[in-house]
Amino acid sequence: MEQKEIRLNAGKRKSLTNDYRRHEENQPSQEKEDFFDSREKATEAITSAFATMKDVVERRFELADIFGDRSLTHYQKKYNTVDAIGTDSCFFMKVLDKKILDSHGDEEDKQNHFSFELDGGFDSANYRRYGSSNHGKNFAYSMYREDMKKVGLNPDCNIESDITNAENGNDSYSRRSNPYLAQCRNDNHAWLQGGQGGTNLYDEWKGKYQLHIIGTGGCRSRAIPCNDLEYAKFDMMHQAKADVVLKHTKWIQTIVAKVKRFEQGIKQMTKFSQVEKFAKHSKVNWQISPEILADKIGMDIVISIDDLADSIESIGKPKETKEEKIKARLAYEQWQQSSRLAS
């Protein structure tokens, strides 16, 4: 087989760029390690905060009043007009006898929502900049990034959009009107809801982190008292969740920067052999995807003259050798002689 030099085109450059990103995402780095470590710490912080939340909520809403012989549960079942108890995974906490100063220097209560839902908000004093409508989704994307990538989704879409918008100076309207971003978000949301035959992760988190409460109005109508140390533990959960998003963002920013630099380089390359030389560099060690190599080989191989001649000659019945011809002739003469004797 004789292989000719392969020239790059837009399609091959795009396939190679996508594969190079896959390579970079699989490489160890400090940013990647920090991201993975932040997810472990967030899981621990959520578990610890929920244990504390359970103590606080059950101190406020005693289980005897919910499940006792003559409890609210009893009357709620007996009278369908009674709607006094329920379950929730989001709690509005308030520190008693504790004030803090707002941005104007005025005193205000130390209080906040603390959600244990997968896409729950995590605003706190040090993380206000994550207060967009999608910041809860960003945590979900970060926690399930690998699973989402496996089914062809883009859990990095919000980060990539922010990078592009910052580079182009786009306003908030441009961000909202991005069709690709909107499609990515819709697809991600559908998967988190259990699409593609999976588990509804929103429901799973809500079921795992829910407690019985008395009072079915909005969260603010049933502010739950806690002390300053308990509040601090809840706030640590917010900070841990925000840190996951922050570390995810920093890692993907490095990935995007590397891929963009590669795109600039591959535009200057004209031959596939140049890409292969780059891939084999000791500082890169990029194993180009077998699918791309198969496409390269399958479309750009020149068959040798001998191979072509042999392949054509093999079509049909094989040619008889001289010995086979003599044997066949003797057998034919023997058959003729037998036929004459028989007649």
GROMACS .gro file of C-alpha atoms in nm:
model
  343
    1MET     CA    1   0.000   0.000   0.000
    2GLU     CA    2   0.133   0.342  -0.096
    3GLN     CA    3   0.012   0.637   0.113
    4LYS     CA    4   0.000   0.987  -0.030
    5GLU     CA    5   0.046   1.312   0.162
    6ILE     CA    6  -0.286   1.426   0.304
    7ARG     CA    7  -0.387   1.789   0.288
    8LEU     CA    8  -0.604   1.946   0.558
    9ASN     CA    9  -0.940   2.104   0.489
   10ALA     CA   10  -1.197   2.279   0.710
   11GLY     CA   11  -1.370   1.954   0.801
   12LYS     CA   12  -1.051   1.775   0.903
   13ARG     CA   13  -0.935   2.078   1.104
   14LYS     CA   14  -1.263   2.088   1.293
   15SER     CA   15  -1.252   1.714   1.371
   16LEU     CA   16  -0.892   1.742   1.488
   17THR     CA   17  -0.970   2.046   1.704
   18ASN     CA   18  -1.259   1.864   1.873
   19ASP     CA   19  -1.036   1.563   1.934
   20TYR     CA   20  -0.761   1.782   2.072
   21ARG     CA   21  -1.006   1.925   2.325
   22ARG     CA   22  -1.095   1.570   2.429
   23HIS     CA   23  -0.724   1.506   2.476
   24GLU     CA   24  -0.674   1.819   2.689
   25GLU     CA   25  -0.974   1.741   2.909
   26ASN     CA   26  -0.822   1.401   2.985
   27GLN     CA   27  -0.485   1.545   3.085
   28PRO     CA   28  -0.396   1.598   3.453
   29SER     CA   29  -0.366   1.959   3.565
   30GLN     CA   30  -0.382   2.160   3.886
   31GLU     CA   31  -0.709   2.324   3.775
   32LYS     CA   32  -0.868   1.987   3.706
   33GLU     CA   33  -0.749   1.846   4.037
   34ASP     CA   34  -0.886   2.152   4.220
   35PHE     CA   35  -1.222   2.105   4.048
   36PHE     CA   36  -1.250   1.738   4.140
   37ASP     CA   37  -1.140   1.814   4.496
   38SER     CA   38  -1.403   2.089   4.527
   39ARG     CA   39  -1.678   1.841   4.438
   40GLU     CA   40  -1.569   1.604   4.714
   41LYS     CA   41  -1.560   1.888   4.965
   42ALA     CA   42  -1.903   2.012   4.852
   43THR     CA   43  -2.052   1.665   4.899
   44GLU     CA   44  -1.912   1.654   5.251
   45ALA     CA   45  -2.035   2.008   5.327
   46ILE     CA   46  -2.386   1.928   5.204
   47THR     CA   47  -2.403   1.610   5.410
   48SER     CA   48  -2.281   1.790   5.723
   49ALA     CA   49  -2.512   2.089   5.670
   50PHE     CA   50  -2.814   1.866   5.621
   51ALA     CA   51  -2.744   1.679   5.945
   52THR     CA   52  -2.740   2.013   6.125
   53MET     CA   53  -3.048   2.131   5.938
   54LYS     CA   54  -3.234   1.818   6.047
   55ASP     CA   55  -3.158   1.896   6.412
   56VAL     CA   56  -3.267   2.258   6.373
   57VAL     CA   57  -3.588   2.184   6.183
   58GLU     CA   58  -3.694   1.904   6.416
   59ARG     CA   59  -3.623   2.131   6.711
   60ARG     CA   60  -3.863   2.384   6.560
   61PHE     CA   61  -4.121   2.131   6.434
   62GLU     CA   62  -4.133   1.845   6.683
   63LEU     CA   63  -4.190   1.502   6.534
   64ALA     CA   64  -4.448   1.425   6.802
   65ASP     CA   65  -4.663   1.705   6.665
   66ILE     CA   66  -4.626   1.563   6.314
   67PHE     CA   67  -4.653   1.188   6.373
   68GLY     CA   68  -4.805   1.145   6.720
   69ASP     CA   69  -5.139   0.974   6.794
   70ARG     CA   70  -5.323   1.305   6.776
   71SER     CA   71  -5.076   1.481   6.553
   72LEU     CA   72  -5.130   1.712   6.260
   73THR     CA   73  -5.078   1.412   6.031
   74HIS     CA   74  -5.373   1.242   6.199
   75TYR     CA   75  -5.602   1.540   6.145
   76GLN     CA   76  -5.475   1.604   5.795
   77LYS     CA   77  -5.575   1.250   5.700
   78LYS     CA   78  -5.908   1.277   5.884
   79TYR     CA   79  -6.009   1.614   5.741
   80ASN     CA   80  -5.921   1.685   5.382
   81THR     CA   81  -5.957   2.056   5.453
   82VAL     CA   82  -5.654   2.051   5.683
   83ASP     CA   83  -5.332   2.141   5.505
   84ALA     CA   84  -5.079   2.195   5.782
   85ILE     CA   85  -4.774   1.978   5.715
   86GLY     CA   86  -4.554   1.888   5.424
   87THR     CA   87  -4.197   1.821   5.322
   88ASP     CA   88  -3.940   2.060   5.185
   89SER     CA   89  -3.577   2.073   5.079
   90CYS     CA   90  -3.540   2.450   5.099
   91PHE     CA   91  -3.541   2.631   5.433
   92PHE     CA   92  -3.544   2.997   5.533
   93MET     CA   93  -3.316   3.037   5.834
   94LYS     CA   94  -3.289   3.333   6.069
   95VAL     CA   95  -3.040   3.395   6.347
   96LEU     CA   96  -3.213   3.522   6.659
   97ASP     CA   97  -3.076   3.835   6.826
   98LYS     CA   98  -2.814   3.883   6.556
   99LYS     CA   99  -2.792   4.173   6.315
  100ILE     CA  100  -2.558   4.243   6.024
  101LEU     CA  101  -2.485   4.554   5.823
  102ASP     CA  102  -2.608   4.583   5.465
  103SER     CA  103  -2.423   4.759   5.182
  104HIS     CA  104  -2.555   5.094   5.306
  105GLY     CA  105  -2.437   5.039   5.662
  106ASP     CA  106  -2.788   4.975   5.795
  107GLU     CA  107  -2.867   4.688   6.028
  108GLU     CA  108  -3.062   4.391   5.892
  109ASP     CA  109  -3.151   4.044   6.014
  110LYS     CA  110  -2.903   3.767   5.948
  111GLN     CA  111  -3.118   3.537   5.738
  112ASN     CA  112  -3.114   3.350   5.410
  113HIS     CA  113  -3.260   3.064   5.209
  114PHE     CA  114  -3.064   2.741   5.216
  115SER     CA  115  -3.164   2.496   4.945
  116PHE     CA  116  -3.056   2.132   4.929
  117GLU     CA  117  -3.206   2.086   4.583
  118LEU     CA  118  -2.975   2.008   4.294
  119ASP     CA  119  -3.037   2.340   4.121
  120GLY     CA  120  -3.093   2.538   4.440
  121GLY     CA  121  -2.938   2.882   4.476
  122PHE     CA  122  -2.630   2.942   4.686
  123ASP     CA  123  -2.608   3.318   4.729
  124SER     CA  124  -2.400   3.439   5.020
  125ALA     CA  125  -2.200   3.748   5.108
  126ASN     CA  126  -1.886   3.632   4.928
  127TYR     CA  127  -2.053   3.480   4.624
  128ARG     CA  128  -2.307   3.739   4.506
  129ARG     CA  129  -2.171   3.732   4.154
  130TYR     CA  130  -2.327   3.389   4.103
  131GLY     CA  131  -2.676   3.530   4.144
  132SER     CA  132  -2.794   3.472   3.785
  133SER     CA  133  -3.098   3.259   3.710
  134ASN     CA  134  -2.872   2.975   3.592
  135HIS     CA  135  -2.621   2.965   3.874
  136GLY     CA  136  -2.801   2.673   4.038
  137LYS     CA  137  -2.791   2.485   3.709
  138ASN     CA  138  -2.417   2.550   3.690
  139PHE     CA  139  -2.372   2.349   4.009
  140ALA     CA  140  -2.573   2.062   3.860
  141TYR     CA  141  -2.366   2.073   3.541
  142SER     CA  142  -2.046   2.065   3.747
  143MET     CA  143  -2.152   1.772   3.964
  144TYR     CA  144  -2.263   1.554   3.672
  145ARG     CA  145  -2.022   1.678   3.408
  146GLU     CA  146  -1.874   1.340   3.311
  147ASP     CA  147  -2.213   1.170   3.284
  148MET     CA  148  -2.346   1.453   3.069
  149LYS     CA  149  -2.044   1.443   2.837
  150LYS     CA  150  -2.090   1.070   2.784
  151VAL     CA  151  -2.434   1.126   2.628
  152GLY     CA  152  -2.320   1.411   2.405
  153LEU     CA  153  -2.432   1.707   2.619
  154ASN     CA  154  -2.236   2.024   2.689
  155PRO     CA  155  -2.213   2.092   3.064
  156ASP     CA  156  -1.960   2.369   2.993
  157CYS     CA  157  -2.202   2.576   2.782
  158ASN     CA  158  -2.254   2.861   3.031
  159ILE     CA  159  -1.881   2.896   3.092
  160GLU     CA  160  -1.803   2.898   2.720
  161SER     CA  161  -2.076   3.155   2.661
  162ASP     CA  162  -1.938   3.381   2.934
  163ILE     CA  163  -1.589   3.357   2.781
  164THR     CA  164  -1.717   3.445   2.434
  165ASN     CA  165  -1.932   3.730   2.562
  166ALA     CA  166  -1.644   3.875   2.763
  167GLU     CA  167  -1.419   3.863   2.455
  168ASN     CA  168  -1.681   4.018   2.227
  169GLY     CA  169  -1.825   4.265   2.476
  170ASN     CA  170  -2.177   4.132   2.427
  171ASP     CA  171  -2.459   4.275   2.638
  172SER     CA  172  -2.703   4.073   2.848
  173TYR     CA  173  -2.959   4.061   2.565
  174SER     CA  174  -2.707   3.896   2.332
  175ARG     CA  175  -2.646   3.632   2.596
  176ARG     CA  176  -3.015   3.554   2.630
  177SER     CA  177  -3.070   3.537   2.254
  178ASN     CA  178  -2.793   3.284   2.180
  179PRO     CA  179  -2.977   2.992   2.010
  180TYR     CA  180  -2.695   2.742   2.067
  181LEU     CA  181  -2.675   2.826   2.437
  182ALA     CA  182  -3.052   2.799   2.473
  183GLN     CA  183  -3.051   2.456   2.306
  184CYS     CA  184  -2.769   2.333   2.528
  185ARG     CA  185  -2.953   2.445   2.839
  186ASN     CA  186  -3.276   2.281   2.724
  187ASP     CA  187  -3.099   1.953   2.647
  188ASN     CA  188  -2.913   1.958   2.979
  189HIS     CA  189  -3.232   2.029   3.171
  190ALA     CA  190  -3.415   1.746   2.994
  191TRP     CA  191  -3.138   1.502   3.085
  192LEU     CA  192  -3.130   1.613   3.449
  193GLN     CA  193  -3.505   1.552   3.456
  194GLY     CA  194  -3.449   1.191   3.356
  195GLY     CA  195  -3.435   1.217   2.978
  196GLN     CA  196  -3.264   0.948   2.767
  197GLY     CA  197  -3.391   0.684   3.008
  198GLY     CA  198  -3.200   0.815   3.308
  199THR     CA  199  -3.287   0.912   3.665
  200ASN     CA  200  -3.464   1.236   3.747
  201LEU     CA  201  -3.179   1.389   3.944
  202TYR     CA  202  -3.386   1.689   4.056
  203ASP     CA  203  -3.634   1.454   4.226
  204GLU     CA  204  -3.355   1.235   4.361
  205TRP     CA  205  -3.188   1.526   4.539
  206LYS     CA  206  -3.520   1.663   4.663
  207GLY     CA  207  -3.613   1.323   4.805
  208LYS     CA  208  -3.273   1.268   4.964
  209TYR     CA  209  -3.262   1.607   5.133
  210GLN     CA  210  -3.615   1.671   5.257
  211LEU     CA  211  -3.761   1.727   5.603
  212HIS     CA  212  -4.109   1.753   5.748
  213ILE     CA  213  -4.223   2.104   5.825
  214ILE     CA  214  -4.539   2.261   5.972
  215GLY     CA  215  -4.686   2.541   5.767
  216THR     CA  216  -4.732   2.512   5.392
  217GLY     CA  217  -4.693   2.878   5.301
  218GLY     CA  218  -4.386   3.030   5.141
  219CYS     CA  219  -4.045   2.991   5.300
  220ARG     CA  220  -4.043   3.344   5.442
  221SER     CA  221  -4.372   3.283   5.620
  222ARG     CA  222  -4.207   3.014   5.832
  223ALA     CA  223  -3.862   3.148   5.914
  224ILE     CA  224  -3.682   2.888   6.121
  225PRO     CA  225  -3.468   3.014   6.409
  226CYS     CA  226  -3.110   2.896   6.448
  227ASN     CA  227  -2.797   3.006   6.627
  228ASP     CA  228  -2.496   3.172   6.470
  229LEU     CA  229  -2.284   2.855   6.456
  230GLU     CA  230  -2.560   2.660   6.284
  231TYR     CA  231  -2.607   2.942   6.035
  232ALA     CA  232  -2.232   2.941   5.967
  233LYS     CA  233  -2.247   2.571   5.877
  234PHE     CA  234  -2.529   2.637   5.629
  235ASP     CA  235  -2.332   2.924   5.480
  236MET     CA  236  -2.029   2.695   5.444
  237MET     CA  237  -2.245   2.469   5.228
  238HIS     CA  238  -2.328   2.766   5.003
  239GLN     CA  239  -1.961   2.854   4.976
  240ALA     CA  240  -1.867   2.494   4.896
  241LYS     CA  241  -2.126   2.476   4.617
  242ALA     CA  242  -2.012   2.810   4.477
  243ASP     CA  243  -1.651   2.690   4.489
  244VAL     CA  244  -1.741   2.391   4.271
  245VAL     CA  245  -1.875   2.626   4.004
  246LEU     CA  246  -1.574   2.855   4.041
  247LYS     CA  247  -1.322   2.569   4.006
  248HIS     CA  248  -1.516   2.421   3.713
  249THR     CA  249  -1.501   2.762   3.546
  250LYS     CA  250  -1.127   2.806   3.602
  251TRP     CA  251  -1.051   2.460   3.461
  252ILE     CA  252  -1.261   2.506   3.148
  253GLN     CA  253  -1.112   2.851   3.095
  254THR     CA  254  -0.768   2.688   3.068
  255ILE     CA  255  -0.905   2.420   2.833
  256VAL     CA  256  -1.070   2.676   2.606
  257ALA     CA  257  -0.753   2.887   2.600
  258LYS     CA  258  -0.542   2.586   2.498
  259VAL     CA  259  -0.787   2.479   2.228
  260LYS     CA  260  -0.801   2.831   2.083
  261ARG     CA  261  -0.424   2.842   2.065
  262PHE     CA  262  -0.429   2.504   1.890
  263GLU     CA  263  -0.687   2.636   1.643
  264GLN     CA  264  -0.453   2.922   1.558
  265GLY     CA  265  -0.171   2.677   1.501
  266ILE     CA  266  -0.362   2.426   1.290
  267LYS     CA  267  -0.476   2.704   1.056
  268GLN     CA  268  -0.110   2.744   0.963
  269MET     CA  269  -0.075   2.372   0.890
  270THR     CA  270  -0.154   2.235   0.544
  271LYS     CA  271  -0.068   1.866   0.584
  272PHE     CA  272  -0.190   1.594   0.818
  273SER     CA  273   0.168   1.490   0.881
  274GLN     CA  274   0.228   1.826   1.050
  275VAL     CA  275  -0.054   1.757   1.296
  276GLU     CA  276   0.083   1.409   1.363
  277LYS     CA  277   0.427   1.556   1.432
  278PHE     CA  278   0.272   1.799   1.681
  279ALA     CA  279   0.072   1.516   1.843
  280LYS     CA  280   0.387   1.307   1.896
  281HIS     CA  281   0.576   1.595   2.060
  282SER     CA  282   0.700   1.501   2.408
  283LYS     CA  283   0.510   1.793   2.564
  284VAL     CA  284   0.182   1.697   2.392
  285ASN     CA  285   0.155   1.314   2.372
  286TRP     CA  286  -0.179   1.333   2.196
  287GLN     CA  287  -0.319   1.003   2.076
  288ILE     CA  288  -0.534   1.114   1.783
  289SER     CA  289  -0.872   0.943   1.787
  290PRO     CA  290  -0.881   0.611   1.593
  291GLU     CA  291  -1.193   0.734   1.412
  292ILE     CA  292  -1.004   1.030   1.268
  293LEU     CA  293  -0.706   0.813   1.173
  294ALA     CA  294  -0.938   0.559   1.012
  295ASP     CA  295  -1.101   0.835   0.810
  296LYS     CA  296  -0.758   0.962   0.708
  297ILE     CA  297  -0.640   0.618   0.597
  298GLY     CA  298  -0.966   0.510   0.442
  299MET     CA  299  -0.997   0.815   0.215
  300ASP     CA  300  -0.636   0.877   0.122
  301ILE     CA  301  -0.475   0.542   0.034
  302VAL     CA  302  -0.340   0.470  -0.319
  303ILE     CA  303  -0.347   0.099  -0.406
  304SER     CA  304  -0.028  -0.032  -0.572
  305ILE     CA  305  -0.033  -0.176  -0.927
  306ASP     CA  306   0.052  -0.527  -0.807
  307ASP     CA  307  -0.222  -0.521  -0.544
  308LEU     CA  308  -0.476  -0.402  -0.797
  309ALA     CA  309  -0.373  -0.669  -1.051
  310ASP     CA  310  -0.387  -0.945  -0.792
  311SER     CA  311  -0.727  -0.836  -0.666
  312ILE     CA  312  -0.875  -0.838  -1.019
  313GLU     CA  313  -0.717  -1.172  -1.105
  314SER     CA  314  -0.874  -1.330  -0.796
  315ILE     CA  315  -1.226  -1.264  -0.924
  316GLY     CA  316  -1.390  -1.579  -1.074
  317LYS     CA  317  -1.266  -1.938  -1.081
  318PRO     CA  318  -0.895  -1.996  -1.011
  319LYS     CA  319  -0.668  -2.079  -1.308
  320GLU     CA  320  -0.580  -2.453  -1.344
  321THR     CA  321  -0.218  -2.561  -1.316
  322LYS     CA  322  -0.043  -2.782  -1.578
  323GLU     CA  323  -0.066  -3.085  -1.347
  324GLU     CA  324  -0.438  -3.028  -1.294
  325LYS     CA  325  -0.490  -3.010  -1.672
  326ILE     CA  326  -0.304  -3.346  -1.733
  327LYS     CA  327  -0.500  -3.515  -1.456
  328ALA     CA  328  -0.828  -3.389  -1.597
  329ARG     CA  329  -0.730  -3.509  -1.950
  330LEU     CA  330  -0.641  -3.860  -1.828
  331ALA     CA  331  -0.968  -3.882  -1.639
  332TYR     CA  332  -1.159  -3.780  -1.951
  333GLU     CA  333  -0.980  -4.042  -2.172
  334GLN     CA  334  -1.047  -4.311  -1.909
  335TRP     CA  335  -1.415  -4.220  -1.910
  336GLN     CA  336  -1.427  -4.243  -2.295
  337GLN     CA  337  -1.261  -4.591  -2.296
  338SER     CA  338  -1.508  -4.716  -2.032
  339SER     CA  339  -1.797  -4.586  -2.241
  340ARG     CA  340  -1.679  -4.776  -2.557
  341LEU     CA  341  -1.639  -5.106  -2.369
  342ALA     CA  342  -1.982  -5.068  -2.222
  343SER     CA  343  -2.138  -5.021  -2.567
   0.00000   0.00000   0.00000
